[in-house]
Coordinates of N, CA and C in Angstrom, one line a residue:
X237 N 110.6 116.8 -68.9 CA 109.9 116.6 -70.2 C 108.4 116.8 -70.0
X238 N 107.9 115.8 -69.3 CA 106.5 115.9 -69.6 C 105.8 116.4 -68.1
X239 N 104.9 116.6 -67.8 CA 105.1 117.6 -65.9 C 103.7 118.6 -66.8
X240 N 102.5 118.6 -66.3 CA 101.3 120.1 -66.9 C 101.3 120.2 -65.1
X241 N 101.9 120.1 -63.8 CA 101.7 120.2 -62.9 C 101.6 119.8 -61.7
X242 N 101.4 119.6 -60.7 CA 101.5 118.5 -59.7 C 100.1 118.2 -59.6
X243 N 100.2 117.3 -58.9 CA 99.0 115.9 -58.3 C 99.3 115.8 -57.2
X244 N 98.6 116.6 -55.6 CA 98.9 116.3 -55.2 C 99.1 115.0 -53.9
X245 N 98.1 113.9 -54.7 CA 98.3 112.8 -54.2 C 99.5 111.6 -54.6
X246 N 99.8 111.8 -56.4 CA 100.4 110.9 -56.4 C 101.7 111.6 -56.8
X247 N 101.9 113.0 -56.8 CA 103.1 113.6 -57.5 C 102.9 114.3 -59.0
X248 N 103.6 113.8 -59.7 CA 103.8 114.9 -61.2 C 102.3 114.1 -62.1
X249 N 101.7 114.8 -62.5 CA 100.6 114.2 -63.6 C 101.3 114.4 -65.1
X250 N 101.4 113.2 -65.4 CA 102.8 113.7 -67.2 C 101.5 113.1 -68.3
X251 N 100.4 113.1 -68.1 CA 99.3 113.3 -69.1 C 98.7 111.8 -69.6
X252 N 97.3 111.9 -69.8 CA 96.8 110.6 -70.2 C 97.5 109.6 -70.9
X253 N 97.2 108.6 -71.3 CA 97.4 107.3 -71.9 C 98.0 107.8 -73.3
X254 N 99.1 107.6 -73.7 CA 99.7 108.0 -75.1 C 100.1 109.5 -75.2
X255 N 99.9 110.2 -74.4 CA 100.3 111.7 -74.2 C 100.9 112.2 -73.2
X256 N 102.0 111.5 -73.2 CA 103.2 112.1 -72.0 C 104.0 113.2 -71.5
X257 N 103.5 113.9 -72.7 CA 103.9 115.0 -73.0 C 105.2 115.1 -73.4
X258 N 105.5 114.2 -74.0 CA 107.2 114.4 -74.5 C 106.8 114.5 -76.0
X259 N 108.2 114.6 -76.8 CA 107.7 114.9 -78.4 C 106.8 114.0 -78.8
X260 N 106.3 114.2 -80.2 CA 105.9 113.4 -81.0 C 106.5 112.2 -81.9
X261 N 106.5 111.4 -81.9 CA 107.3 110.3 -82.6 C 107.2 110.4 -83.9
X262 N 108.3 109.7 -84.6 CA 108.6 109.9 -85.9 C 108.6 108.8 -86.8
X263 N 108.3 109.1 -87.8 CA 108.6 107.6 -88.5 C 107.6 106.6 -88.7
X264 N 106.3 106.5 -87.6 CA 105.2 106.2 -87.3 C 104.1 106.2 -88.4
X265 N 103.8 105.2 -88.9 CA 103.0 105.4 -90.4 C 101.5 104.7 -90.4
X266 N 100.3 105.2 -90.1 CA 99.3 104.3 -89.8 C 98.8 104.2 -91.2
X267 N 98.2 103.2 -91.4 CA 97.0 102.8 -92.8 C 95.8 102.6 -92.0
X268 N 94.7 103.5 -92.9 CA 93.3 103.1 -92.8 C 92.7 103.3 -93.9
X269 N 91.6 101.8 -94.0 CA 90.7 101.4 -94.9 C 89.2 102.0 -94.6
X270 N 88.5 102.6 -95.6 CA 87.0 103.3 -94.7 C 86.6 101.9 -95.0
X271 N 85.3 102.1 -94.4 CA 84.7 100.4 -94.0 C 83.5 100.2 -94.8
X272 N 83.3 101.1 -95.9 CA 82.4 100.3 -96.9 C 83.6 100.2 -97.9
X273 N 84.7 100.2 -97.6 CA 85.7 99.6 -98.8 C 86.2 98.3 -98.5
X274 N 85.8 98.1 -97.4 CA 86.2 96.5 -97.2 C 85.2 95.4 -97.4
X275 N 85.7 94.3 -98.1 CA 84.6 93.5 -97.8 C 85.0 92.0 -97.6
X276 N 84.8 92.1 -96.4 CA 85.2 90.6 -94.8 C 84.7 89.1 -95.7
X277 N 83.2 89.2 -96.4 CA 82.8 88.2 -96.9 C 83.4 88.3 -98.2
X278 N 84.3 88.4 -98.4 CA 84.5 88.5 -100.4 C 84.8 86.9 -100.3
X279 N 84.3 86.1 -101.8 CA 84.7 85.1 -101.8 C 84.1 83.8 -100.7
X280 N 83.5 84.0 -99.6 CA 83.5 83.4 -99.1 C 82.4 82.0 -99.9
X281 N 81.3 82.4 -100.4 CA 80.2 81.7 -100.8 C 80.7 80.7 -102.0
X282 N 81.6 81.0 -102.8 CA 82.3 80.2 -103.4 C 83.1 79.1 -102.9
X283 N 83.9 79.6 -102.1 CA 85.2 78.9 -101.1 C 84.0 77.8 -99.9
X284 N 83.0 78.5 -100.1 CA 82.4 77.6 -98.9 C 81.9 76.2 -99.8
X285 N 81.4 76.2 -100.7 CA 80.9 75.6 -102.1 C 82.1 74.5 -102.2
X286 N 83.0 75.4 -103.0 CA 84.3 74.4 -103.6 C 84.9 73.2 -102.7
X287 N 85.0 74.3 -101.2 CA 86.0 73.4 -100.2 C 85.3 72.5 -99.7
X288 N 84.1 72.3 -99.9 CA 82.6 71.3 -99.6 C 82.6 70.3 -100.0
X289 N 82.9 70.6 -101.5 CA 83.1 69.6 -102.1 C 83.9 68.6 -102.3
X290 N 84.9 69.3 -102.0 CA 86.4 69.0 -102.8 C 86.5 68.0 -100.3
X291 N 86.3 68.5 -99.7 CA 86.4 67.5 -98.9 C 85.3 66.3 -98.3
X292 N 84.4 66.2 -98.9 CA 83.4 65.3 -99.3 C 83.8 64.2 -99.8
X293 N 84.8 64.6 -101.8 CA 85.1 64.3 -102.1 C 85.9 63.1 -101.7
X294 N 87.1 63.9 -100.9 CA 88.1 63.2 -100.2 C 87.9 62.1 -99.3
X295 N 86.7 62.5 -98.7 CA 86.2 61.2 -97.3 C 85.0 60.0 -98.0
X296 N 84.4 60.5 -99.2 CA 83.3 59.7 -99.3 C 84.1 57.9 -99.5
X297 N 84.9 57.8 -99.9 CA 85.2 56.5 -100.3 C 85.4 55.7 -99.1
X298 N 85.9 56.6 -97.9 CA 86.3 56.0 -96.6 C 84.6 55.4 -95.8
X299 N 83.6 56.5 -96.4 CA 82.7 56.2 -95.6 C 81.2 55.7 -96.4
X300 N 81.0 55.7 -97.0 CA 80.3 55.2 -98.0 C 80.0 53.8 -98.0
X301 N 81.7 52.8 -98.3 CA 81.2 51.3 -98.5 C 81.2 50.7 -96.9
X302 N 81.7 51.6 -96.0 CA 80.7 50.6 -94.8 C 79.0 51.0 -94.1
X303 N 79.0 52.2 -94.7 CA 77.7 52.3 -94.5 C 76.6 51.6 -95.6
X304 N 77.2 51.4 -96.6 CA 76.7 50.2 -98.3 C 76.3 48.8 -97.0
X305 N 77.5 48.3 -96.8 CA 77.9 47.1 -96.2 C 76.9 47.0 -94.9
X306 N 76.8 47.8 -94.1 CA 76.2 47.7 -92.7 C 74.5 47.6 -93.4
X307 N 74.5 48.4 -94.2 CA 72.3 48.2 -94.8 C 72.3 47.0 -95.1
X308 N 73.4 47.1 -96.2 CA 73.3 45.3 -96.6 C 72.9 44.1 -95.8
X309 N 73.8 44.4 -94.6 CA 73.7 42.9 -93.4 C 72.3 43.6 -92.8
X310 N 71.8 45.1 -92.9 CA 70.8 45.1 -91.4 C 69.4 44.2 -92.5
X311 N 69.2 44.9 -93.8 CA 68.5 44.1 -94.4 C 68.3 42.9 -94.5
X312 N 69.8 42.2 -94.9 CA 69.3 40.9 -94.6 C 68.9 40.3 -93.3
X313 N 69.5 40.6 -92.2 CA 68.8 40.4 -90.8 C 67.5 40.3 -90.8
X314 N 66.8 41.7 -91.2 CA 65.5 41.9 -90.8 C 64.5 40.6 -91.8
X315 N 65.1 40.7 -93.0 CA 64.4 39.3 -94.0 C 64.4 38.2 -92.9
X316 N 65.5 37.6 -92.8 CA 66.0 36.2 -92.1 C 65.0 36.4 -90.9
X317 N 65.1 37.3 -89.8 CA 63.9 37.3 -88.7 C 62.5 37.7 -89.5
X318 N 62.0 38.5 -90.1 CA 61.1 37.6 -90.3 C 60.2 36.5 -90.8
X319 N 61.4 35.7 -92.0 CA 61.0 34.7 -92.3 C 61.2 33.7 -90.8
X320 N 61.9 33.2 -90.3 CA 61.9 33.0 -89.2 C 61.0 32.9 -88.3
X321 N 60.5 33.7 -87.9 CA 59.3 34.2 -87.6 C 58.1 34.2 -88.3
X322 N 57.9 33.5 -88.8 CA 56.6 33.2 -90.2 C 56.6 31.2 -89.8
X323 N 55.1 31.7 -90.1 CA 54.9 30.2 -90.4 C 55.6 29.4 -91.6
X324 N 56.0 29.5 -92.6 CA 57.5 28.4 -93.1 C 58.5 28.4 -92.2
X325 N 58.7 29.7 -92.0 CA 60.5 29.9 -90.8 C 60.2 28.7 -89.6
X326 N 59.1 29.1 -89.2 CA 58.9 27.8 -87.9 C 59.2 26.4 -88.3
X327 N 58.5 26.3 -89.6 CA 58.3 24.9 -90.0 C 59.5 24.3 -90.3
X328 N 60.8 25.3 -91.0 CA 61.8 24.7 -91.4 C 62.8 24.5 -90.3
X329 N 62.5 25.7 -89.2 CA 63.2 24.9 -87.9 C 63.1 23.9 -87.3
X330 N 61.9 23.6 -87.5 CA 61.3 21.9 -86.6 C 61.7 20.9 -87.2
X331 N 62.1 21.1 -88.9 CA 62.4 20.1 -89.2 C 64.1 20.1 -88.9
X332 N 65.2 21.5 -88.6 CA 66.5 21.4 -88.4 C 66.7 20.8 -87.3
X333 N 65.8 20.6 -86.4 CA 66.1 20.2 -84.6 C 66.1 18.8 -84.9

């Protein structure tokens, strides 16, 4: 079938990559798109938007009241040290000892 002649290092040369020289195949159906008809980003700027939201949406409840809750105690901490730390805070210790 396929043979354009010998080689004579490795034997018969039956033709580059995809061309073996045997028939052509049949049945074989390629599609092609030219490439300013395609467009890779369609949609995306919306979908980036919505899906943003919509999983935000989903998580905010999970993460929201302990980060509420965690300001809440750091605030009050920082009050309590430094009243504490103040001349009343001293005074009301000396009288708790």
């Amino acid at each position: 079938m396929g043979g354009h002649g010998p080689d004579t290092k490795h034997g018969v040369y039956i033709g580059g990559w995809g061309n073996f020289g045997s028939q052509p195949q049949k049945g074989i159906t390629s599609y092609v798109m030219s490439a300013n008809r395609q467009r890779p980003l369609a949609g995306t700027l919306h979908a980036a938007i919505f899906n943003t939201w919509r999983r935000f949406g989903g998580q905010a409840l999970y993460v929201i009241p302990p980060f509420v809750a965690a300001y809440g105690i750091m605030q009050w901490a920082i009050e309590r040290n430094e009243f504490l730390n103040s001349k009343p805070g001293r005074m009301s210790q000396e009288g708790a000892e």
